[in-house]
XYZ file of C-alpha atoms in Angstrom:
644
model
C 102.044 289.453 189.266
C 103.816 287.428 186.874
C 107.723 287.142 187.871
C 110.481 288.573 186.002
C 112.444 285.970 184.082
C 114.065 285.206 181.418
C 113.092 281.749 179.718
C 115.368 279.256 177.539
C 113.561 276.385 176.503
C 115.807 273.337 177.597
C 115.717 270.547 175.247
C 115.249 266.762 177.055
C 118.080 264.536 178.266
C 118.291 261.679 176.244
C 120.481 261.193 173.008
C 119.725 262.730 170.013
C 118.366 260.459 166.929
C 119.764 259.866 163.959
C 117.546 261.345 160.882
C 117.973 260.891 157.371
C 121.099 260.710 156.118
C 121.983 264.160 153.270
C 124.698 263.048 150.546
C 127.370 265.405 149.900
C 128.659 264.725 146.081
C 132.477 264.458 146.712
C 134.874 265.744 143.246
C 134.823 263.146 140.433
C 138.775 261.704 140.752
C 139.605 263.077 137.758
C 139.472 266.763 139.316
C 141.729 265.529 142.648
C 143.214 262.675 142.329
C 144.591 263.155 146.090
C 140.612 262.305 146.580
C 140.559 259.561 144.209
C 140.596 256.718 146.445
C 137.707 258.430 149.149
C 134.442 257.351 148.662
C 132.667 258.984 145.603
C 129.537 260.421 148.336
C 129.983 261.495 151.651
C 127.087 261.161 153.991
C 126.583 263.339 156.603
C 124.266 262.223 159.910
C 122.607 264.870 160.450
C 121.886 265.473 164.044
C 118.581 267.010 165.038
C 119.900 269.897 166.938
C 116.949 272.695 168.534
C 119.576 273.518 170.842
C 123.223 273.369 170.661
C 123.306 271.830 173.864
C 120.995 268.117 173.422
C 123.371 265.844 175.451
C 123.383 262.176 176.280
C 122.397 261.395 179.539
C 126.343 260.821 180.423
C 127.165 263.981 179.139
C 125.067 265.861 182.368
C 126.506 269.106 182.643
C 127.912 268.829 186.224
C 128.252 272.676 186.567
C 124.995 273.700 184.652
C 121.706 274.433 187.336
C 119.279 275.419 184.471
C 119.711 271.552 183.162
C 120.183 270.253 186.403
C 116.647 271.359 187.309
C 115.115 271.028 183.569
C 115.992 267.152 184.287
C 113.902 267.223 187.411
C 110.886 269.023 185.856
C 111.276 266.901 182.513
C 110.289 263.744 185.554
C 107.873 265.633 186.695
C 105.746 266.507 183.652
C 106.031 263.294 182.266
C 104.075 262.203 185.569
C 101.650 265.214 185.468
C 100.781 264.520 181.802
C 101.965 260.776 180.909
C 101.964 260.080 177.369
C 102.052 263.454 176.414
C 104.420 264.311 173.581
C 106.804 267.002 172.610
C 106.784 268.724 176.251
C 110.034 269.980 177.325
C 110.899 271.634 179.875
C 110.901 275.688 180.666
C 113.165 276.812 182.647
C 113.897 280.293 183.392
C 116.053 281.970 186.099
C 114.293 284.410 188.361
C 115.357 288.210 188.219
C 112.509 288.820 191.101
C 112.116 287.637 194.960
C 109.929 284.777 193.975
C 112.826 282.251 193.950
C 116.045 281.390 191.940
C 114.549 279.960 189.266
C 110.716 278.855 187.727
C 109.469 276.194 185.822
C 106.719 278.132 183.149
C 104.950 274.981 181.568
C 101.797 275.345 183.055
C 99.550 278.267 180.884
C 101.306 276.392 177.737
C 100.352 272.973 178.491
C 97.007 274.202 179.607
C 96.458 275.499 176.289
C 96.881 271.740 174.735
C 95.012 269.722 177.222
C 91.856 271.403 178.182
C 89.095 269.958 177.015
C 90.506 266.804 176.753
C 88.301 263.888 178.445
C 89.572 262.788 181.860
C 91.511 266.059 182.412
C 90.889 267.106 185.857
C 92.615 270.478 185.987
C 90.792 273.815 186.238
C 93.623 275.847 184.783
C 97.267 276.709 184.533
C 97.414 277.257 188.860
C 95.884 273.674 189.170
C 98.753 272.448 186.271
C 101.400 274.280 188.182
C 100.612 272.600 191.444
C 100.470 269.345 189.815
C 103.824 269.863 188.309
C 105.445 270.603 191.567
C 103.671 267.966 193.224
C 105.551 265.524 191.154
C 108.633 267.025 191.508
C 111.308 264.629 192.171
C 113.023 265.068 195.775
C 116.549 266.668 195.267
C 118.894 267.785 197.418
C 119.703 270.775 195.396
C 115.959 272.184 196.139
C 115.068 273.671 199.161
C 111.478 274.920 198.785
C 108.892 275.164 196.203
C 105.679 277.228 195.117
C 103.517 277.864 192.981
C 102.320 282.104 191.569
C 100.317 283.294 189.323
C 98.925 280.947 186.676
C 100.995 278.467 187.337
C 104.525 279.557 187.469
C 106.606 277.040 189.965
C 109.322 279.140 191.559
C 111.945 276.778 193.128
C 114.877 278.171 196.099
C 117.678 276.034 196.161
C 119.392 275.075 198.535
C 122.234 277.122 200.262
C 123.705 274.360 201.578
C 123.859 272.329 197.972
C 124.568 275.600 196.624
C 128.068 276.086 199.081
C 128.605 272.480 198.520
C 128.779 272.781 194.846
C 131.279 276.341 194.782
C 133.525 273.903 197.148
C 133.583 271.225 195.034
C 134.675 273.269 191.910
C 136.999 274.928 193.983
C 138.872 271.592 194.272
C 138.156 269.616 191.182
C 138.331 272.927 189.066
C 136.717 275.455 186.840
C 136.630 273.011 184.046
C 133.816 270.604 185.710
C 131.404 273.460 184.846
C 132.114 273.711 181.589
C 129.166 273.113 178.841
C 128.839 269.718 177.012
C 127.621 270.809 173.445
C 126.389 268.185 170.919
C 128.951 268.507 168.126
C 132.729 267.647 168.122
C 134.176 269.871 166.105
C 133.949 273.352 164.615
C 135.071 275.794 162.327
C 135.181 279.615 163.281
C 136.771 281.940 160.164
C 137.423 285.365 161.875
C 140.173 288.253 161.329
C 140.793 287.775 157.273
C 142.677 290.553 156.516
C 143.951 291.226 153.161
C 147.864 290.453 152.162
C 149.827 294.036 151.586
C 147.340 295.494 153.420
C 148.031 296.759 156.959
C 145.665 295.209 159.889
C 143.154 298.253 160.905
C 140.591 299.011 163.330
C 137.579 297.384 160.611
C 139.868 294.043 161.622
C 139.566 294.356 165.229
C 135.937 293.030 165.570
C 136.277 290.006 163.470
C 139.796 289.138 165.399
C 138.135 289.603 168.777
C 134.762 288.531 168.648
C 136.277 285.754 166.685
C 139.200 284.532 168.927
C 136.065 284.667 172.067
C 133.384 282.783 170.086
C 136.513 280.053 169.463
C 137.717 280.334 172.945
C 133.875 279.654 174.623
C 133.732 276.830 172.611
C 136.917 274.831 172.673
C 136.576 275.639 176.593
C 133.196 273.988 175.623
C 134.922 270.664 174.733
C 134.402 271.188 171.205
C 137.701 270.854 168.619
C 137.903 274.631 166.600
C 139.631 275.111 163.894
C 140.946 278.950 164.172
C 140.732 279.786 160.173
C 142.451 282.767 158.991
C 140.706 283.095 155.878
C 143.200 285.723 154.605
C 142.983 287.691 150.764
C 146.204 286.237 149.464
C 144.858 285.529 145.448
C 143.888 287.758 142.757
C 144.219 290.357 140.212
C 145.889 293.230 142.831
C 148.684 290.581 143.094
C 149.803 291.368 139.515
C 149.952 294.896 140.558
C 152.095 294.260 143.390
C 154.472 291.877 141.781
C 154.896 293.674 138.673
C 156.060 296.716 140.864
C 158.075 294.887 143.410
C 160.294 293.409 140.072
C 160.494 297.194 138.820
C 161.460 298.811 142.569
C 164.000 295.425 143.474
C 165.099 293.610 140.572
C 167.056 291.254 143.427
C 163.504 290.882 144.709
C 163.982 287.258 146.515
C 166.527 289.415 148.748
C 163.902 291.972 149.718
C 162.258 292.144 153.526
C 160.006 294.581 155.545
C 163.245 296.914 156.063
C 163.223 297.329 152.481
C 159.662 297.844 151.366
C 159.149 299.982 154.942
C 155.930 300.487 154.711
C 153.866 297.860 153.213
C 150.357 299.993 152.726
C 152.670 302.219 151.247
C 153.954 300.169 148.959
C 150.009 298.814 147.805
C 149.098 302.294 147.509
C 152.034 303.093 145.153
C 151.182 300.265 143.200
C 147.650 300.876 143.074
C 148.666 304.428 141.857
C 151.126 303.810 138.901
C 148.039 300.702 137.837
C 145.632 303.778 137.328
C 147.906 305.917 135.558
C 150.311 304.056 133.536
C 149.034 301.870 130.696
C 151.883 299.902 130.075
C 152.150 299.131 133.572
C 148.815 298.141 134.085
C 148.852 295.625 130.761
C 151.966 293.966 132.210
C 150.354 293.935 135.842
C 147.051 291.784 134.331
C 149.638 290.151 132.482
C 151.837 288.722 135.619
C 148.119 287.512 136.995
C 147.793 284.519 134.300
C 151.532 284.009 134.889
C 150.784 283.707 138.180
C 147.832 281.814 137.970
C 149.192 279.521 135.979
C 152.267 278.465 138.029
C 155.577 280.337 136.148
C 158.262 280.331 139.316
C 159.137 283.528 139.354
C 156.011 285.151 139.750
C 155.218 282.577 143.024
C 158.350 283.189 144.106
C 157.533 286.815 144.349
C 153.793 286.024 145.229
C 155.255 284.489 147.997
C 157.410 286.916 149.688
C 154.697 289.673 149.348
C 152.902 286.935 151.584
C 155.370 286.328 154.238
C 156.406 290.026 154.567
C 152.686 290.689 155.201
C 152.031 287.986 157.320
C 155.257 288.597 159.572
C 153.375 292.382 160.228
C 149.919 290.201 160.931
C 151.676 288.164 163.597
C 152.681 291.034 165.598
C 148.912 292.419 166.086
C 147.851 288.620 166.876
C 151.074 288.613 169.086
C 150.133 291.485 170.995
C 146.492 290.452 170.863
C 147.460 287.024 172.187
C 145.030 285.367 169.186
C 146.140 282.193 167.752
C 144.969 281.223 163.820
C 145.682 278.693 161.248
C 146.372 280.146 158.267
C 144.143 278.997 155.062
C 143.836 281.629 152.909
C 141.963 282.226 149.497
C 144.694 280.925 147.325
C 144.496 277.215 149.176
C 141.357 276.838 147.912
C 142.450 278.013 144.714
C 143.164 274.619 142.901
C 139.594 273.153 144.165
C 137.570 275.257 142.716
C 137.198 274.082 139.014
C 136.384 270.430 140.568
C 133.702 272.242 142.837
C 132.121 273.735 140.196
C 132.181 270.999 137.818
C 130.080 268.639 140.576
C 127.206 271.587 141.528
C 127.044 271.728 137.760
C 126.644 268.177 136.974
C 123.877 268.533 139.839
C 122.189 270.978 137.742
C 122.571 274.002 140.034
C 124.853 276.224 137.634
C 122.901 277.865 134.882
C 124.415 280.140 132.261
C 123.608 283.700 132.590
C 124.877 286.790 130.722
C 127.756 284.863 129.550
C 128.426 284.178 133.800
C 127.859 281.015 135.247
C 125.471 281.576 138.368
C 123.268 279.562 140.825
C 119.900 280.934 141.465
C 118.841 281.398 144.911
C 114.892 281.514 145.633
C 113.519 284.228 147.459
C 117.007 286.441 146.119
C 116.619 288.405 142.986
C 119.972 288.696 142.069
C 121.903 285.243 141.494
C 125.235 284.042 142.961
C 128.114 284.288 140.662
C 130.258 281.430 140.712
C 132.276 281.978 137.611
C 132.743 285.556 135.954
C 131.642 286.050 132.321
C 135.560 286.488 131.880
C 135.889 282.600 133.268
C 137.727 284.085 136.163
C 136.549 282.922 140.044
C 135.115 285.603 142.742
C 134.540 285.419 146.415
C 132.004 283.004 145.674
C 133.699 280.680 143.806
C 136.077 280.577 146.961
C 133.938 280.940 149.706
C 131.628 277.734 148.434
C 134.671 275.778 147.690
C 136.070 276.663 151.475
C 132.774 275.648 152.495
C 133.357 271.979 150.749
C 136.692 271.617 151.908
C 135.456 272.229 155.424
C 132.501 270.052 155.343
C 134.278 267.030 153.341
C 138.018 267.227 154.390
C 137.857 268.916 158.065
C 134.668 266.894 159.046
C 133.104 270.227 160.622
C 130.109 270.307 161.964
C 129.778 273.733 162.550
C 131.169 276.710 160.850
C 131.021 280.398 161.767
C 132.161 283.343 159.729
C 132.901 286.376 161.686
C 132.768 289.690 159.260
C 130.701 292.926 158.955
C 127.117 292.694 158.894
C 127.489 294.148 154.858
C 128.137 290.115 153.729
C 125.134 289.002 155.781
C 123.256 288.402 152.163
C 126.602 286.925 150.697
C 127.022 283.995 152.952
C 123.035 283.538 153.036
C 123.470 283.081 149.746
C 126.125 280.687 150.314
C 124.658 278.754 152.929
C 121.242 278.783 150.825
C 123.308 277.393 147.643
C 125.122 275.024 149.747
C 121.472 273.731 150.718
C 120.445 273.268 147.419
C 123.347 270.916 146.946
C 122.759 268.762 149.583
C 125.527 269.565 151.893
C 123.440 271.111 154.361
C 120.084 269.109 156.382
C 117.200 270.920 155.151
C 116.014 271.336 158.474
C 117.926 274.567 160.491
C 118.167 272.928 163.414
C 120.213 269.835 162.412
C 123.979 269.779 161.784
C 125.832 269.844 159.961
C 125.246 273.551 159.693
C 126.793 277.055 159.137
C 126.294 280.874 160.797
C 127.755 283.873 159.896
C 128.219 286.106 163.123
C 127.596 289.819 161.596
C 129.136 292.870 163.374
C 128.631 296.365 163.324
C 130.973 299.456 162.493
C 133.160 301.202 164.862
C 132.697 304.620 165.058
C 134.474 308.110 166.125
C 133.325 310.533 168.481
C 131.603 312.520 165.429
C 129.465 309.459 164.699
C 130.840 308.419 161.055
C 133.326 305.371 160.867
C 136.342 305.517 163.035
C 139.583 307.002 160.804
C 142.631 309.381 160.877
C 142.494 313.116 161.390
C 143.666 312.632 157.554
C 140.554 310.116 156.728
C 143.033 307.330 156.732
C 141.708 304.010 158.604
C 143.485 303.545 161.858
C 146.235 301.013 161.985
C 145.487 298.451 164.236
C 148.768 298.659 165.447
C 149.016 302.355 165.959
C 145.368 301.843 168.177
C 146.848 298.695 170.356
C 150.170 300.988 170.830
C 148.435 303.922 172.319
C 145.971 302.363 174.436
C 149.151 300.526 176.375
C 150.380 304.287 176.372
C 147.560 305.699 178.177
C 147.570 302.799 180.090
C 151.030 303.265 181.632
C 150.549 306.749 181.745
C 147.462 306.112 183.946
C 149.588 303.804 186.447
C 152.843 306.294 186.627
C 150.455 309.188 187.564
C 149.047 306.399 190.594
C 152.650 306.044 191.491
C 153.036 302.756 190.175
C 156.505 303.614 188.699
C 158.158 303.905 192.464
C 156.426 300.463 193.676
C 156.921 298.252 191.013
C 159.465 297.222 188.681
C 159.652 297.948 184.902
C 158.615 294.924 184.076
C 156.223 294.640 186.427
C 154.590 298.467 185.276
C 155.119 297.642 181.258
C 152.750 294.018 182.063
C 149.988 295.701 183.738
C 149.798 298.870 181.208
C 149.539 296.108 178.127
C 147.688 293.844 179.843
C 144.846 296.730 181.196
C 145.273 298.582 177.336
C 144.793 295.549 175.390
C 142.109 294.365 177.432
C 139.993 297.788 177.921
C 139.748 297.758 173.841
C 138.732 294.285 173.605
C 136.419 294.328 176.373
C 134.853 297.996 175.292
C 134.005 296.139 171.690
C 133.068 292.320 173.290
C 130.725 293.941 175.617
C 128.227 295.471 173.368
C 126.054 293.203 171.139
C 127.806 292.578 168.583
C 125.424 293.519 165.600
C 125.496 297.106 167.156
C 127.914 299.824 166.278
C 130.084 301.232 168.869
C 131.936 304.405 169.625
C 135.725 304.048 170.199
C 136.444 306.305 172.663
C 139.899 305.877 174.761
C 138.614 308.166 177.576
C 135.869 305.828 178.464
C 137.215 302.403 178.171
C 140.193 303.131 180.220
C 137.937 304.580 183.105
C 138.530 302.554 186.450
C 134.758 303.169 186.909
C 131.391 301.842 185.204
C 131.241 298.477 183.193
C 135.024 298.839 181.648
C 138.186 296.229 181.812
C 140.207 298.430 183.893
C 136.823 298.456 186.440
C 136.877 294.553 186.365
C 140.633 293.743 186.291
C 141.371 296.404 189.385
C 138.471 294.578 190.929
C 140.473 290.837 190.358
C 143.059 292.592 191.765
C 141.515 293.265 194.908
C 139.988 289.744 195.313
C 143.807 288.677 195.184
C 144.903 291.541 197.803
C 142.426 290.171 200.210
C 143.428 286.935 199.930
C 147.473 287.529 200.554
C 146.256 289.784 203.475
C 144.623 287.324 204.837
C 148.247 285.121 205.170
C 146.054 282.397 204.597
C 146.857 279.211 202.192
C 143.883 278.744 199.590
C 144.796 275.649 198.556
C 145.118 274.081 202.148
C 141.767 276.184 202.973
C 139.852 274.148 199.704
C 140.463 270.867 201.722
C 140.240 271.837 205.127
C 137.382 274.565 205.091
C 134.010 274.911 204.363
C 132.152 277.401 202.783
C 128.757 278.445 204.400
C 126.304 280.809 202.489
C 123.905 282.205 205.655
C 124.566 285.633 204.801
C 122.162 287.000 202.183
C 124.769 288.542 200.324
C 126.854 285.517 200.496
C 123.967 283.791 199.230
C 123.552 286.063 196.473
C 127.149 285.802 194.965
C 127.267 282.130 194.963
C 124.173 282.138 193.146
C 125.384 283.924 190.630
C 128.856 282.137 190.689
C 126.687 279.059 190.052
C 125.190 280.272 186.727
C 128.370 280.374 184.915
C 128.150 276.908 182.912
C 124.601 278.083 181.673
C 125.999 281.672 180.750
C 128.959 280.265 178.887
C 126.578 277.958 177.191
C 123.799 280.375 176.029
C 126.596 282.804 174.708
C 128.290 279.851 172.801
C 124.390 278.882 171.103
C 124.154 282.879 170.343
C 127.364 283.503 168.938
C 127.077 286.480 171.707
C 130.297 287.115 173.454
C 128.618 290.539 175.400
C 126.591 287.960 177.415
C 129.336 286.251 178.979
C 130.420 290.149 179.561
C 127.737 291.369 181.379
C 127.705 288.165 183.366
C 131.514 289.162 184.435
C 130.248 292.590 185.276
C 127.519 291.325 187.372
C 129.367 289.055 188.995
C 132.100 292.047 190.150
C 129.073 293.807 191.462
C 128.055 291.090 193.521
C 131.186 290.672 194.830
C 131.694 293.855 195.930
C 128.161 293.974 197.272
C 129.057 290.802 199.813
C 132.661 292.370 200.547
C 130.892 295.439 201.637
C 128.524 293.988 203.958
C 130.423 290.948 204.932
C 133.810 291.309 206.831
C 136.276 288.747 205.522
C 139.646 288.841 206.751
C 139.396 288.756 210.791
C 135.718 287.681 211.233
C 134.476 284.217 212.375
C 133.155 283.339 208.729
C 136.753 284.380 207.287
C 137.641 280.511 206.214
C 134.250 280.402 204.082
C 134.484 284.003 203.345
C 137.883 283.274 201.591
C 136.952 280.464 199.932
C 133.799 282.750 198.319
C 136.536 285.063 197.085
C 138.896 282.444 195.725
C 135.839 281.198 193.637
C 134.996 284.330 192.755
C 138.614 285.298 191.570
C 138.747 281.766 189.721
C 135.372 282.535 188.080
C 136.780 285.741 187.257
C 139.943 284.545 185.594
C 137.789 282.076 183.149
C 135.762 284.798 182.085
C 138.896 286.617 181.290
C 140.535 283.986 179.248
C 137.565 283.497 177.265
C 136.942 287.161 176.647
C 140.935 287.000 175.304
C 142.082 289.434 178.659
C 144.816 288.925 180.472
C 144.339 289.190 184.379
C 146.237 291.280 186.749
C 147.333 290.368 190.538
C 148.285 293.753 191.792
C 146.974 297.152 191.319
């Protein structure tokens, strides 16, 4: 029977090589004189990259099992098959009873030596037993064997295992965290547009956004949080043309005063469809706007800052932290951008536009309008430039819908053809857009208003902390704890039920927003997972015990099989963070948090902690679990809770 596993192909320990150097054609000085004195090419090393994770040999992820043992079985089939190239190793984790994890080379490497002269193996078992014959000694392994054709299942060792949980406990969660290949990256997420109130469509790309970033700067990796927001083009004629007519004082106007800023686009948007003359002066005020005339910036300007002050306080309550570098910052690059992929011979006139052609697309990109104006494109390739050239990134992620999947494919495809990406996928510098799905109502169709409006992100974040408190009052929560105390906990479980009922699903998939379920204290929800936290921390001030004397004094012992079983799992953390940071999957580190509550509460029902003869170790478990726990949280943007 051939175990249950699931298999990541580990790439070798050693440095990465250099390859071939790609030139990326900087501006001619003419266009920016700010870039005037920069080289005239940048080169880019472009780092071979099959995994995200290819790390010196100093870099060893201390926390990380799978490459622990991938290290030992990269010795060992070197010996079994010396001189043999391009064999790395396979290690999976085991989800059966033949061990923890299992080294899979054999049937593959079968396949590509048999036959050979002076091959003495009769198959993949014969391979397999050859591999773990040359297994290095290691503490960390307890037994070996070998199943099937050839699969080499490997127990570690309980001891090693307790040793390891104890010394994170001391030195800290961040020892297990990752050490990916690159230094710095890029993720674009949220984006809203200015005068346009945050909804529900904006949730997603905020989230899933502000986790990707969080996994990897807890990765050791530099991200820049882009808020790529819509602050340029022709509805900002509209908008200032009206805000002169409605407040001729206009530099004196603020939120009070417009009220409702959706209101206020809509208005606009109304009198541009119906009144002529308005409409001619509105397309008018965009080439007075475009081409610098004070006033119209001026008023540009506050549209911006009224719109951003109502972003801030959805990223306030969201707790998401972003740069802001919206469309109209790349604005002034653009003509210089296009003017270098031109002299490269990648823009072609076509039906009076000015377009790249993309092979295996039938319809081209359009990087200048047949009117001469700019589009998405002509911003979203310039970003790309500035981010490449000026921020030094070597990895960029777009978070949006999966509808501009073919937009960016296109961009990253034209990009290519310029030279400012390796040709080769798996080298960096490179770029990934992160696609989502919709999010739905209970009747199936995207999620809106009884009125078909879309749902104010606000409005949503408001009435899940509602439900939330509502929820605690009817536990009695009111007469035990203080205001405070009760208005902390019912934002802290409201906010985090809605992003962790989004984070946990995969995030191409569409998902049903349903209140009911994601505030249920039961199944895989927030509420289920912070109440859980909570009772790791209830246990542990029962107890009257010190956890910070108890990490130097005690010692944690994993004889029970449930024990055993939870530090396992506490264990594969660093390779779980890591595999959801090469995805772009956030719902993997979720369902790795889930797991790891029902493991816990597995061992805490079988294994007496406070007042048994194993409670020092037993307390330690739950301190690690509880500090595990809190990670998880923090990356997945929720806020724990100490008391339930």
């Amino acid at each position: 029977m051939i175990p249950s596993c699931l298999t990541l192909q580990l790439t070798p320990f050693f440095p990465s090589p250099l390859l071939p150097v790609n030139r990326l054609s900087l501006l001619p000085s003419s266009t920016f004189p700010a870039f005037a004195a920069k080289s005239r090419r940048l080169a880019f090393a472009a780092t071979k990259a099959p995994s995200i994770s290819t790390m010196a040999a100093e870099q060893e992820n201390v926390g990380n099992l799978k490459r622990k043992l991938a290290k030992l079985f990269q010795l060992s089939l070197d010996a079994t098959v010396p001189g043999e190239p391009d064999i790395e190793p396979q290690v999976a984790a085991c989800t059966a009873k033949f061990g923890d994890y299992q080294c899979n080379n054999a049937m593959g490497l079968w396949s590509k030596i048999k036959g050979r002269p002076g091959i003495e193996f009769r198959g993949p078992p014969a391979v397999g037993q050859a591999i773990m014959k040359n297994l290095p000694q290691s503490e960390m392994i307890e037994s070996c064997s070998v199943a099937g054709p050839g699969f080499v299942n490997v127990v570690l060792s309980k001891n090693w295992m307790a040793q390891n949980i104890q010394k994170m406990l001391v030195d800290g969660i961040e020892t297990w965290a990752p050490k990916l290949s690159i230094k710095r990256a890029v993720v674009d997420f949220s984006s809203p547009n200015i005068a346009k109130e945050m909804h529900v469509g904006h949730l997603r790309s905020t989230i899933i956004g502000d986790t990707l970033a969080s996994m990897l700067e807890f990765s050791n990796v530099e991200v820049l949080r882009r808020n790529h927001v819509g602050d340029w083009g022709t509805q900002f004629g509209m908008l200032i043309e009206f805000l002169f007519e409605k407040f001729p004082n206009f530099e004196d106007v603020n939120e009070t005063a417009i009220g409702d800023l959706q209101a206020f686009y809509k208005e606009s948007k109304q009198r541009f469809d119906v009144d002529a003359e308005f409409k001619d002066r509105a397309q008018k005020a965009v080439v007075r706007l475009q081409s610098g005339e004070q006033m119209y910036r001026k008023a540009w300007a506050q549209i911006c800052e009224i719109s951003r002050r109502e972003f801030d306080q959805v990223y306030q309550r969201l707790g998401v932290h972003l740069e802001e570098k919206g469309e109209s910052f790349y604005n002034p690059h653009i003509p210089g951008v296009i003017e270098a992929l031109t002299n490269q011979g990648l823009v072609e006139e076509s039906k009076g536009a000015r377009v790249i052609f993309i092979e295996g697309i039938n319809i081209p990109l359009i990087v200048v309008k047949s009117d001469g104006g700019y589009n998405y494109a002509s911003t979203d390739m310039t970003a790309l430039w500035y981010r490449l050239n000026e921020e030094k990134a070597e990895w960029i992620i777009y978070v949006t819908d999966v509808g501009q999947q073919q937009h960016f494919d296109m961009v990253f495809k034209a990009a290519k053809r310029a030279g400012w990406f390796p040709a080769d996928d798996r080298q960096y510098p490179k770029a990934s857009h992160v696609g989502f799905g919709l999010v739905l109502g209970e009747d199936g169709k995207r999620f809106r208003t009884r009125s078909s409006e879309v749902v104010r992100l606000a409005d949503l974040l408001d009435e899940a902390k509602t439900r939330s408190k509502a929820a605690l009052i009817e536990r009695g929560k009111a007469a035990e704890w203080t205001e405070e105390e009760l208005e902390q906990t019912a934002e802290a479980v409201g906010y985090g039920a809605v992003k962790y009922a989004d984070l946990k699903n995969n995030r191409l998939t569409n998902y049903t927003f349903d209140f009911d379920q994601m505030l249920n204290d039961k199944g895989n929800t927030a509420v289920y997972l912070l109440y859980a936290h909570a009772r790791i921390c209830s246990i542990i001030r029962k107890s009257g015990k010190d956890t910070e004397e108890l990490k130097k004094t005690g010692k944690i012992v994993l004889d029970h099989a449930d024990e055993r079983v939870l530090g396992l799992h506490l264990l594969q953390f660093a390779e779980v963070v890591e595999e959801a940071c090469s995805n772009l999957l956030p719902n993997v580190l979720c369902e790795y948090l889930y797991n790891l509550s029902e493991n816990f509460t597995r061992f805490y029902s079988n294994c007496q902690v406070v007042g048994s003869a194993e409670e020092t170790s037993r307390l330690l478990l739950c301190e690690a679990t509880a500090v595990v726990m809190r990670k998880c949280f923090f990356l997945l943007g929720i806020k724990p809770v100490y008391k339930i």
